[in-house]
Tab-separated table of C-alpha atoms in Angstrom:
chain	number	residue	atom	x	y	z
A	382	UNK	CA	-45.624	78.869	75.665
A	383	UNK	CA	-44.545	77.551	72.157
A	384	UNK	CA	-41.888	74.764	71.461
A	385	UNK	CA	-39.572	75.366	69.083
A	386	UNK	CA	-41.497	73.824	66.460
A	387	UNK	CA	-44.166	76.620	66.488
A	388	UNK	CA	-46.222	74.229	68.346
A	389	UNK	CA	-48.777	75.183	71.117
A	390	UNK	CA	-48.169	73.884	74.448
A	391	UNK	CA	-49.983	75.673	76.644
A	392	UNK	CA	-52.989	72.903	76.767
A	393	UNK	CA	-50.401	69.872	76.783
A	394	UNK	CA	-49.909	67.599	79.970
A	395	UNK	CA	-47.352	68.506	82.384
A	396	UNK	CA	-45.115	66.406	84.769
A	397	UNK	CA	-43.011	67.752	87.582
A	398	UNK	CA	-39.090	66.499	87.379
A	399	UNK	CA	-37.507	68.731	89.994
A	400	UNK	CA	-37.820	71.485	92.678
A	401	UNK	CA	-37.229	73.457	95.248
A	402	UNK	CA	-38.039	75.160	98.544
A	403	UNK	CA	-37.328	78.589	100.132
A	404	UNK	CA	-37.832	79.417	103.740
A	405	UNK	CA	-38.892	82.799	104.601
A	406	UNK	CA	-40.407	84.829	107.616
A	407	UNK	CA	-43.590	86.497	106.498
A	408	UNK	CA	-43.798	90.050	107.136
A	409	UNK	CA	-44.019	90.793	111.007
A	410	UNK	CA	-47.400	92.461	112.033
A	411	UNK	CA	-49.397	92.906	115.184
A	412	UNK	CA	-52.607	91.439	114.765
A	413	UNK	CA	-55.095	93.792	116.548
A	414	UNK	CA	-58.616	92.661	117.854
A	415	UNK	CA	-60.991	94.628	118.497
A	416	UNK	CA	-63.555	93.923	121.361
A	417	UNK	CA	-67.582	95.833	121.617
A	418	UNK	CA	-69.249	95.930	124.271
A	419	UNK	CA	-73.030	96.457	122.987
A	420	UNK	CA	-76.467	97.403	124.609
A	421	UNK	CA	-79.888	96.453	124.512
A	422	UNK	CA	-83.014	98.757	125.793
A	423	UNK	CA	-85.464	97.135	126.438
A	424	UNK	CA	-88.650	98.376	124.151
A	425	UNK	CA	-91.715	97.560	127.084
A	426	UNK	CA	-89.479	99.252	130.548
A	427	UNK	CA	-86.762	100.858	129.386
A	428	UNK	CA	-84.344	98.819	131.018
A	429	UNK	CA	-80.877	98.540	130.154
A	430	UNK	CA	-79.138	95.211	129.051
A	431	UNK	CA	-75.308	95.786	128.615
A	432	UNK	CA	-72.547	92.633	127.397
A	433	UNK	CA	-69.113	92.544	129.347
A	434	UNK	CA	-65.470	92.593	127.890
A	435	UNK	CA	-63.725	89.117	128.350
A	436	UNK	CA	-61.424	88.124	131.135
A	437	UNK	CA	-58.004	89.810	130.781
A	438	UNK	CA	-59.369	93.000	128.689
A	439	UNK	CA	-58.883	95.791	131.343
A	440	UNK	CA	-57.834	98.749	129.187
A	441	UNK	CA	-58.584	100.977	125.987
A	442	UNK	CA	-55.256	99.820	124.422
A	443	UNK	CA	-53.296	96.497	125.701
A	444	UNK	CA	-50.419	94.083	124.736
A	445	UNK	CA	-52.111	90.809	124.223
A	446	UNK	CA	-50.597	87.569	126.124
A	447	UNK	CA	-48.456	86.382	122.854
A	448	UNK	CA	-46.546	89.386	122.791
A	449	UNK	CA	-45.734	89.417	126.714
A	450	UNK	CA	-44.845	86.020	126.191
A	451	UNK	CA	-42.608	86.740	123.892
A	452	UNK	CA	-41.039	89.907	126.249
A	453	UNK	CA	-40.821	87.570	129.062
A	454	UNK	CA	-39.168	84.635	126.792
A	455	UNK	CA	-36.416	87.734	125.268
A	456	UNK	CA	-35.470	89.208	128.944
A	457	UNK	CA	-34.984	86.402	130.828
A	458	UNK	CA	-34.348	83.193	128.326
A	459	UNK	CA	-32.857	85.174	126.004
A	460	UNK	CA	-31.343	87.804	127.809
A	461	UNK	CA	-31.822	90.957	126.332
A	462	UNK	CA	-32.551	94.135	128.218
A	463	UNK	CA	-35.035	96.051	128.392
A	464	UNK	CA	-34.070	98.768	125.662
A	465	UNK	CA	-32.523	95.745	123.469
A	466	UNK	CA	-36.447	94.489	123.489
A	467	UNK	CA	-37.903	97.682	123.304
A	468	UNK	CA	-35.680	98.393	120.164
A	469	UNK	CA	-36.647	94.250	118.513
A	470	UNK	CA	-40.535	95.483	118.546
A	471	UNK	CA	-40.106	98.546	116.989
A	472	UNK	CA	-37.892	97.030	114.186
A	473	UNK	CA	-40.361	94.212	113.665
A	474	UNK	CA	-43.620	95.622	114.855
A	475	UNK	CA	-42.957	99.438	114.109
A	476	UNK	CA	-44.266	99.490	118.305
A	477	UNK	CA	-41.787	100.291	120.800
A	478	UNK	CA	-43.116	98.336	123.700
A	479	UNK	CA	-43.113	99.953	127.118
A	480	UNK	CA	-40.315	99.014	129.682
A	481	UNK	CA	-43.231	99.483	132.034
A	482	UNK	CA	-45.046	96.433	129.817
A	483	UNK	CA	-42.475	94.224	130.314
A	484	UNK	CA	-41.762	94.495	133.649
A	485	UNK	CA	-45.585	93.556	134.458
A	486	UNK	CA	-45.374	90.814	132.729
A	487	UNK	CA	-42.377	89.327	134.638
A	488	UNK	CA	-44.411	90.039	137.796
A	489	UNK	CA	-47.209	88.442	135.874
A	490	UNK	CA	-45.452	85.635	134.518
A	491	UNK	CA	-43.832	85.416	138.154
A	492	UNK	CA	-47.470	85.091	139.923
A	493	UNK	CA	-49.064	82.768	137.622
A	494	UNK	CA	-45.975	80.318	137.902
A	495	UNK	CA	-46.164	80.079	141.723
A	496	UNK	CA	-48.161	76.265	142.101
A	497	UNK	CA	-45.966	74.857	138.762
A	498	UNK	CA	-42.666	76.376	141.175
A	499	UNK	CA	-44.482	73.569	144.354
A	500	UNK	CA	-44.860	70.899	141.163
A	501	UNK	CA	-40.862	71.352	140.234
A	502	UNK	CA	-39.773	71.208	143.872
A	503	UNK	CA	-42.001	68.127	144.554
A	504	UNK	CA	-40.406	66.378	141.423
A	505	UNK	CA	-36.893	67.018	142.325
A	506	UNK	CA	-37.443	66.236	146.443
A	507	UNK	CA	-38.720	62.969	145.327
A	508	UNK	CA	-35.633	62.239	142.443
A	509	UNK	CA	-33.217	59.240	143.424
A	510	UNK	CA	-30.289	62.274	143.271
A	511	UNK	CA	-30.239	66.054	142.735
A	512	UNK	CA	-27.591	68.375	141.463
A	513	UNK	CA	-27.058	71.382	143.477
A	514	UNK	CA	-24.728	74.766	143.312
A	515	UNK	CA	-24.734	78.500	143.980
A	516	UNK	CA	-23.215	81.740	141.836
A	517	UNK	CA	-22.949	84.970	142.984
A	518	UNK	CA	-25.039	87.562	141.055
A	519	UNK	CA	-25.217	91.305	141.634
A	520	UNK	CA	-28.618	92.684	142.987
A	521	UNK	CA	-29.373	96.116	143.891
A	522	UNK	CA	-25.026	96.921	143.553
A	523	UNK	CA	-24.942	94.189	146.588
A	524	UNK	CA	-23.781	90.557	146.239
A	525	UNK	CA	-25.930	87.952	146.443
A	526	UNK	CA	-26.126	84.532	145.362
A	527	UNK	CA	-28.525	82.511	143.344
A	528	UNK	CA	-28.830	78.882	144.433
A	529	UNK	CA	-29.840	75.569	142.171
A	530	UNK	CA	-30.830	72.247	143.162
A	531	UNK	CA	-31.567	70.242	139.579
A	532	UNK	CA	-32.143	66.488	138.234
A	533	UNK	CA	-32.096	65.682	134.183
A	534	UNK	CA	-35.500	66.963	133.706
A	535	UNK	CA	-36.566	69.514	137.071
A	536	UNK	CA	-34.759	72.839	137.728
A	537	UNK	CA	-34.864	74.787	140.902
A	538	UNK	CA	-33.207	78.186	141.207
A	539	UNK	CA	-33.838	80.410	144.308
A	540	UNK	CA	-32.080	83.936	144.978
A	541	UNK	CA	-30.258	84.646	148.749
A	542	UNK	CA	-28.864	87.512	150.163
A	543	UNK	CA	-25.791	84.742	151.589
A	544	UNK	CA	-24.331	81.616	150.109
A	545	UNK	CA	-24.120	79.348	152.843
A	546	UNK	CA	-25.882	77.565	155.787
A	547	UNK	CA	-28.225	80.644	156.148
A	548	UNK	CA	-29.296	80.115	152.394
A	549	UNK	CA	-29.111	76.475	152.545
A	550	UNK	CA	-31.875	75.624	155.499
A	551	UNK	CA	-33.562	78.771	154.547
A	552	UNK	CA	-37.666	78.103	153.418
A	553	UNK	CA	-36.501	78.693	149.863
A	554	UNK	CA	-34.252	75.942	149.813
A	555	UNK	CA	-35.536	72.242	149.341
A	556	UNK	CA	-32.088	70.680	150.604
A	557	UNK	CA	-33.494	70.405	153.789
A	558	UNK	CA	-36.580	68.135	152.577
A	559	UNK	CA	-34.189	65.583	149.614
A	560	UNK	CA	-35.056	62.170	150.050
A	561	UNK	CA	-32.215	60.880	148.084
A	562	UNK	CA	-28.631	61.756	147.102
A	563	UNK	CA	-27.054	65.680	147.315
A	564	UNK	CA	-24.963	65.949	144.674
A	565	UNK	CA	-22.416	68.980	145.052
A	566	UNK	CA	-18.835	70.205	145.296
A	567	UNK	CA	-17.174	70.177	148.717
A	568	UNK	CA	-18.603	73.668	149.902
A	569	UNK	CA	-18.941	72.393	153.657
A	570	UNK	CA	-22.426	74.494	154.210
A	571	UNK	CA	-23.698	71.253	152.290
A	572	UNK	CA	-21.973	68.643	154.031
A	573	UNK	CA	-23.992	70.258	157.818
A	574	UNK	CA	-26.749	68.686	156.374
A	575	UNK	CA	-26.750	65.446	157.832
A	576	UNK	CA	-30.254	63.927	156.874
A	577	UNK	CA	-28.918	63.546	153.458
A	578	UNK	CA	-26.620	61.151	151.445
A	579	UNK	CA	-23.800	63.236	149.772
A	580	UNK	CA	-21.956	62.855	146.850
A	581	UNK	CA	-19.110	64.778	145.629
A	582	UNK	CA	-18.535	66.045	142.418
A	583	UNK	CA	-15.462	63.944	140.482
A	584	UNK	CA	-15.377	67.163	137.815
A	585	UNK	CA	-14.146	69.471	140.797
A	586	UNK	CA	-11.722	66.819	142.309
A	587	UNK	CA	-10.214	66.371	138.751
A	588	UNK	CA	-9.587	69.838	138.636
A	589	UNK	CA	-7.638	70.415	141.397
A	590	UNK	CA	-5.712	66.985	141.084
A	591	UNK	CA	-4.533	68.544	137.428
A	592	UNK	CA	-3.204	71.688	138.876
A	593	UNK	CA	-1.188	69.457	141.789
A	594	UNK	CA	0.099	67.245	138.201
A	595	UNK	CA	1.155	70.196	136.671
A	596	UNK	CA	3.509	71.051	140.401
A	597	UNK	CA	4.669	68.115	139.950
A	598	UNK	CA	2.702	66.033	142.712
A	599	UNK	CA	2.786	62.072	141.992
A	600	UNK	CA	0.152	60.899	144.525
A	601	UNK	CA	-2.087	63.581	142.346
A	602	UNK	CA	-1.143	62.174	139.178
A	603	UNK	CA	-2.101	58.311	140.561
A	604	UNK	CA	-5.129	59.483	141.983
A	605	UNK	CA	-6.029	61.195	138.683
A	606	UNK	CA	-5.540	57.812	137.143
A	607	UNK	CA	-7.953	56.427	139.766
A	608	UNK	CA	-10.692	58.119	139.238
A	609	UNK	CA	-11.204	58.623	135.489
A	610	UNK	CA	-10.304	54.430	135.431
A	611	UNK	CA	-13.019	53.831	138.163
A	612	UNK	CA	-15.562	55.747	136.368
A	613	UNK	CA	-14.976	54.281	132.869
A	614	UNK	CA	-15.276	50.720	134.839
A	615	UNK	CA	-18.797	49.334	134.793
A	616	UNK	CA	-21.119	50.175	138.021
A	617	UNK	CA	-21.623	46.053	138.414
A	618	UNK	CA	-18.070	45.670	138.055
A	619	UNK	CA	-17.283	48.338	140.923
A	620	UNK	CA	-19.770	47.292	142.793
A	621	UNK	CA	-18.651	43.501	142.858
A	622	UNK	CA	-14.883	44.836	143.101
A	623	UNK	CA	-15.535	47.241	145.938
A	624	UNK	CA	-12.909	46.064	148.625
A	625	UNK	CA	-10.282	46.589	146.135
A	626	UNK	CA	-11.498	49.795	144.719
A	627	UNK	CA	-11.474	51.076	148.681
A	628	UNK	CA	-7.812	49.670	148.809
A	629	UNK	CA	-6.368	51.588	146.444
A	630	UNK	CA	-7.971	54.587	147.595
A	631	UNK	CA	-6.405	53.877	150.838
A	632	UNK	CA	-3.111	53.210	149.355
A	633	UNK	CA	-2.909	56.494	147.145
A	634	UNK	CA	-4.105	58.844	150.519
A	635	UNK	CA	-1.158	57.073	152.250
A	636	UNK	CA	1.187	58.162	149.812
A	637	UNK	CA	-0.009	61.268	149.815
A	638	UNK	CA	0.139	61.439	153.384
A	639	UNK	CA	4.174	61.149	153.129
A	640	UNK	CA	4.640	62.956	150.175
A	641	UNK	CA	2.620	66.588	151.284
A	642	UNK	CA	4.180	68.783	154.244
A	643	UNK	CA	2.894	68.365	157.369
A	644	UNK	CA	1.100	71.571	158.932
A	645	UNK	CA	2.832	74.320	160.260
A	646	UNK	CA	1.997	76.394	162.709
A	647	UNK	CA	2.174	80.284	162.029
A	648	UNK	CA	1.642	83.324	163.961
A	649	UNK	CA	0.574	83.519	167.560
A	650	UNK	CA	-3.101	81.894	167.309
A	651	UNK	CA	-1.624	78.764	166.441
A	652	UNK	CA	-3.278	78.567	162.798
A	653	UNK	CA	-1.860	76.166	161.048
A	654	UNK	CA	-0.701	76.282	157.341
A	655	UNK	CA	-1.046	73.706	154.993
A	656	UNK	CA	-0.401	73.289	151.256
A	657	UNK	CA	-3.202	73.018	148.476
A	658	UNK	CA	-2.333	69.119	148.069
A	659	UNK	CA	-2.242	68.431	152.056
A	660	UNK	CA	-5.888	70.538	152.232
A	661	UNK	CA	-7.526	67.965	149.228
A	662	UNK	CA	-5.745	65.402	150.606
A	663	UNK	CA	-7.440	65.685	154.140
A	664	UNK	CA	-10.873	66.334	152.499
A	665	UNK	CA	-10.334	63.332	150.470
A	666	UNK	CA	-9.973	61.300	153.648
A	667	UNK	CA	-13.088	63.788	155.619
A	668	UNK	CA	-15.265	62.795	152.666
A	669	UNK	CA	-14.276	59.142	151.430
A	670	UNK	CA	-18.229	58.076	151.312
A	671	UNK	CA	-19.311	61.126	149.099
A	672	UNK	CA	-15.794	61.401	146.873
A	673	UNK	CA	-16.852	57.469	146.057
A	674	UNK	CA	-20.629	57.437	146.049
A	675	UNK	CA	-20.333	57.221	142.370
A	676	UNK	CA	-18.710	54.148	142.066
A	677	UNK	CA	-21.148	51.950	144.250
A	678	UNK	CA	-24.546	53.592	143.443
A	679	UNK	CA	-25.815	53.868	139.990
A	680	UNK	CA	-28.125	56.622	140.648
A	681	UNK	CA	-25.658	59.253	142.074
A	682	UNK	CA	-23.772	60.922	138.580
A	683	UNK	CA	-19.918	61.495	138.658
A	684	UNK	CA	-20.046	64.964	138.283
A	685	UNK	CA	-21.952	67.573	139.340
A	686	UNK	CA	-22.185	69.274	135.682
A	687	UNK	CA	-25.808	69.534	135.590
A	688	UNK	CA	-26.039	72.024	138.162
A	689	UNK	CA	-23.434	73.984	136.782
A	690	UNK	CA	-24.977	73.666	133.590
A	691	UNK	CA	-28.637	75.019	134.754
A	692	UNK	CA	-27.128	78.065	136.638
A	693	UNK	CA	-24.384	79.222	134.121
A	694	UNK	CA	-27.479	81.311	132.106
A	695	UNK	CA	-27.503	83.674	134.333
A	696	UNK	CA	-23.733	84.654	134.268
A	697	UNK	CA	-24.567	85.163	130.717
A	698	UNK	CA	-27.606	86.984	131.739
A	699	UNK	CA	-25.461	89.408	133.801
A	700	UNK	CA	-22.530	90.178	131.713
A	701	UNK	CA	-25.468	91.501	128.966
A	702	UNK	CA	-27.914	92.714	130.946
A	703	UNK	CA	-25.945	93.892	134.395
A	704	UNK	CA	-27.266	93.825	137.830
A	705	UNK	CA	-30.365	93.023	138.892
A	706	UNK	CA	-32.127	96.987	140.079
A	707	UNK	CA	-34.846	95.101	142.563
A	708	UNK	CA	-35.052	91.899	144.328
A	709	UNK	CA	-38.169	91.036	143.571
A	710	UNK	CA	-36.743	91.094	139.870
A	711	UNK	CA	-33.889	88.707	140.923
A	712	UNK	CA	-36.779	86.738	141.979
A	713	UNK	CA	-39.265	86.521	139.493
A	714	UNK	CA	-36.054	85.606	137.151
A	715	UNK	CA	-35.090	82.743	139.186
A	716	UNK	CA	-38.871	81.144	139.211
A	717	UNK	CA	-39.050	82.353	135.162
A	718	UNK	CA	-36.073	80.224	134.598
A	719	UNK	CA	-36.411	77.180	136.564
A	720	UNK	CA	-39.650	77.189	134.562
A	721	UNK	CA	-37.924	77.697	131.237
A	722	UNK	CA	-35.033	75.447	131.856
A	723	UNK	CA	-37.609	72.373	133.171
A	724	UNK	CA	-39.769	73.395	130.168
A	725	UNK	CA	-36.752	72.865	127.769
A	726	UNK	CA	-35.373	69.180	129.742
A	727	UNK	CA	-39.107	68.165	128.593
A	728	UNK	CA	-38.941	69.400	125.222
A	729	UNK	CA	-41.683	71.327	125.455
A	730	UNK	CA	-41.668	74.385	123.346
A	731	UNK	CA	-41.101	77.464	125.497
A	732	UNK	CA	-42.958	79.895	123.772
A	733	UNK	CA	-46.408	77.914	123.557
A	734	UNK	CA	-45.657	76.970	127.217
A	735	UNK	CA	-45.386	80.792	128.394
A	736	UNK	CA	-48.687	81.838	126.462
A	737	UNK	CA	-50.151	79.137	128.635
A	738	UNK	CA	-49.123	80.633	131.641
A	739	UNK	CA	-50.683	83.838	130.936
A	740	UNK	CA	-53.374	82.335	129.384
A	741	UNK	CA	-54.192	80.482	133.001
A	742	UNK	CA	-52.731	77.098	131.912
A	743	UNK	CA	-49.550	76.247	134.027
């Protein structure tokens, strides 16, 4: 250009005062590669020398291991259905990608993962506590329940036809094989397992203490107090204060103890009926060691969030997706996503992770 002045600039020095930057997604393609398979005759005999296709190349036309990655990463990290992912491709790719695709590559995905499953189960056996809960989930229009045993950085999820002791000790389940502290609500099922240290979940307890405040219960509202001051108090300090943390946990159950109703007794099998404070109240006192395993051992977490946190997904999962149509799908989600959700606790990236899987990596 010219200044102003009529002069020249266009061979003058420049210098750079400002800029800026725009992000932007470059135009989705497929990348296709071709693969030949060529021959050689042999000029002297005649014989025939022929190449082979690589491992994994079994067909005319295929979906390379990126994009099944990617399908098994949308349907069960992300969610989306089948016809939801079908739907993504085509508006990206301009390919609608088979349902049929996809669901191979769950099985796929599901196969592959089976020795990095052992690896996660090993980690969390081993772990000085694990977090561990169940949800129901629809499968096949029945109810079943998916189950999760977790630590900060290992998830577990296995699927079960029932919730409790049946699931529990079942060979999916590595309850039975912990080495250190069950962390859980007060689902009894958990508490039959007597190899294993257990530890009750202060979330739950507050819970339920908040809905006895709000009828008006006192022993509730000093209990309350209790625990929320206990677990803002430093573990050396509780630990070093223990005899009087115990006494005042003995003093608040006998207050409760004269302020509930005492059981009555209705109808001819001599059941016998007792309110919502006198049932915590007596689990309380069943379950002392667990309700204050927090306070004395710094390993074992006041709540039991982290469980709840690693199996909420697949409510989510559900109320987008629906039921699960096979078991074996229920199951290849549960392995998919303890492998996702361990994958994410190590801030690995997911995607990279999964092409590693199919690519024979895990």
């Amino acid at each position: 250009g010219k200044c102003s002045c009529g002069r020249d600039l266009s061979q003058e020095p420049t210098t750079i005062v400002s800029h800026r930057q725009e992000f932007d997604l470059p135009i989705p393609r497929l990348e296709v590669i071709e693969y030949q398979v060529v021959q050689i005759v042999c000029p002297q005999c005649g014989q025939k020398h022929q190449g082979e296709y690589p491992q994994g190349i079994n067909a005319p036309v295929q979906y390379g291991n990126k994009v099944k990655a990617l399908a098994v990463l949308l349907n069960n990290d992300y969610k989306l259905p089948f016809k939801k992912i079908q739907g993504l491709f085509y508006d990206l790719y301009g390919y609608s990608i088979n349902e049929g695709t996809i669901t191979t590559a769950n099985q796929c995905c599901y196969e592959n993962l089976a020795q990095t499953e052992k690896a996660i189960q090993e980690n969390i056996i081993v772990s000085p506590a694990a977090n561990s809960d169940e949800s129901g989930i629809r499968c096949q229009g029945k109810l079943h329940w998916l189950h999760v045993t977790s630590t900060a950085l290992y998830t577990y999820l296995f699927v079960h036809k029932n919730r409790g002791k049946e699931a529990i000790e079942s060979d999916k389940s590595i309850l039975m094989r912990l080495s250190g502290w069950s962390v859980h609500d007060c689902w009894s099922s958990y508490f039959n397992l007597d190899h294993l240290k257990h530890a009750v979940c202060g979330a739950h307890l507050l819970r339920e203490l908040q809905a006895l405040v709000e009828n008006s219960s006192k022993w509730a509202v000093d209990f309350h107090f209790f625990l929320l001051k206990t677990y803002k108090t430093p573990i050396q300090d509780r630990i070093n204060n223990r005899a009087e943390i115990e006494m005042e946990f003995k003093a608040i159950i006998n207050q409760a103890q004269m302020e509930e109703p005492a059981p009555e007794k209705t109808g001819k099998r001599g059941k016998l009926k007792r309110t919502k404070g006198r049932n915590l109240l007596e689990r309380l006192q069943k379950y002392k060691e667990a309700v204050l395993a927090f306070a004395f051992n710094a390993e074992v977490p006041f709540t039991n969030n982290q469980a709840e946190r690693d199996i909420r997904p697949v409510k989510v999962k559900q109320k987008v997706s629906g039921c699960f149509r096979t078991s074996s799908g229920a199951e290849n989600y549960a392995r998919i996503a303890s492998f996702i959700s361990t994958t994410r606790k190590n801030q690995h990236n997911v995607f990279k992770e999964l092409c590693n899987v199919f690519n024979g990596y895990s």
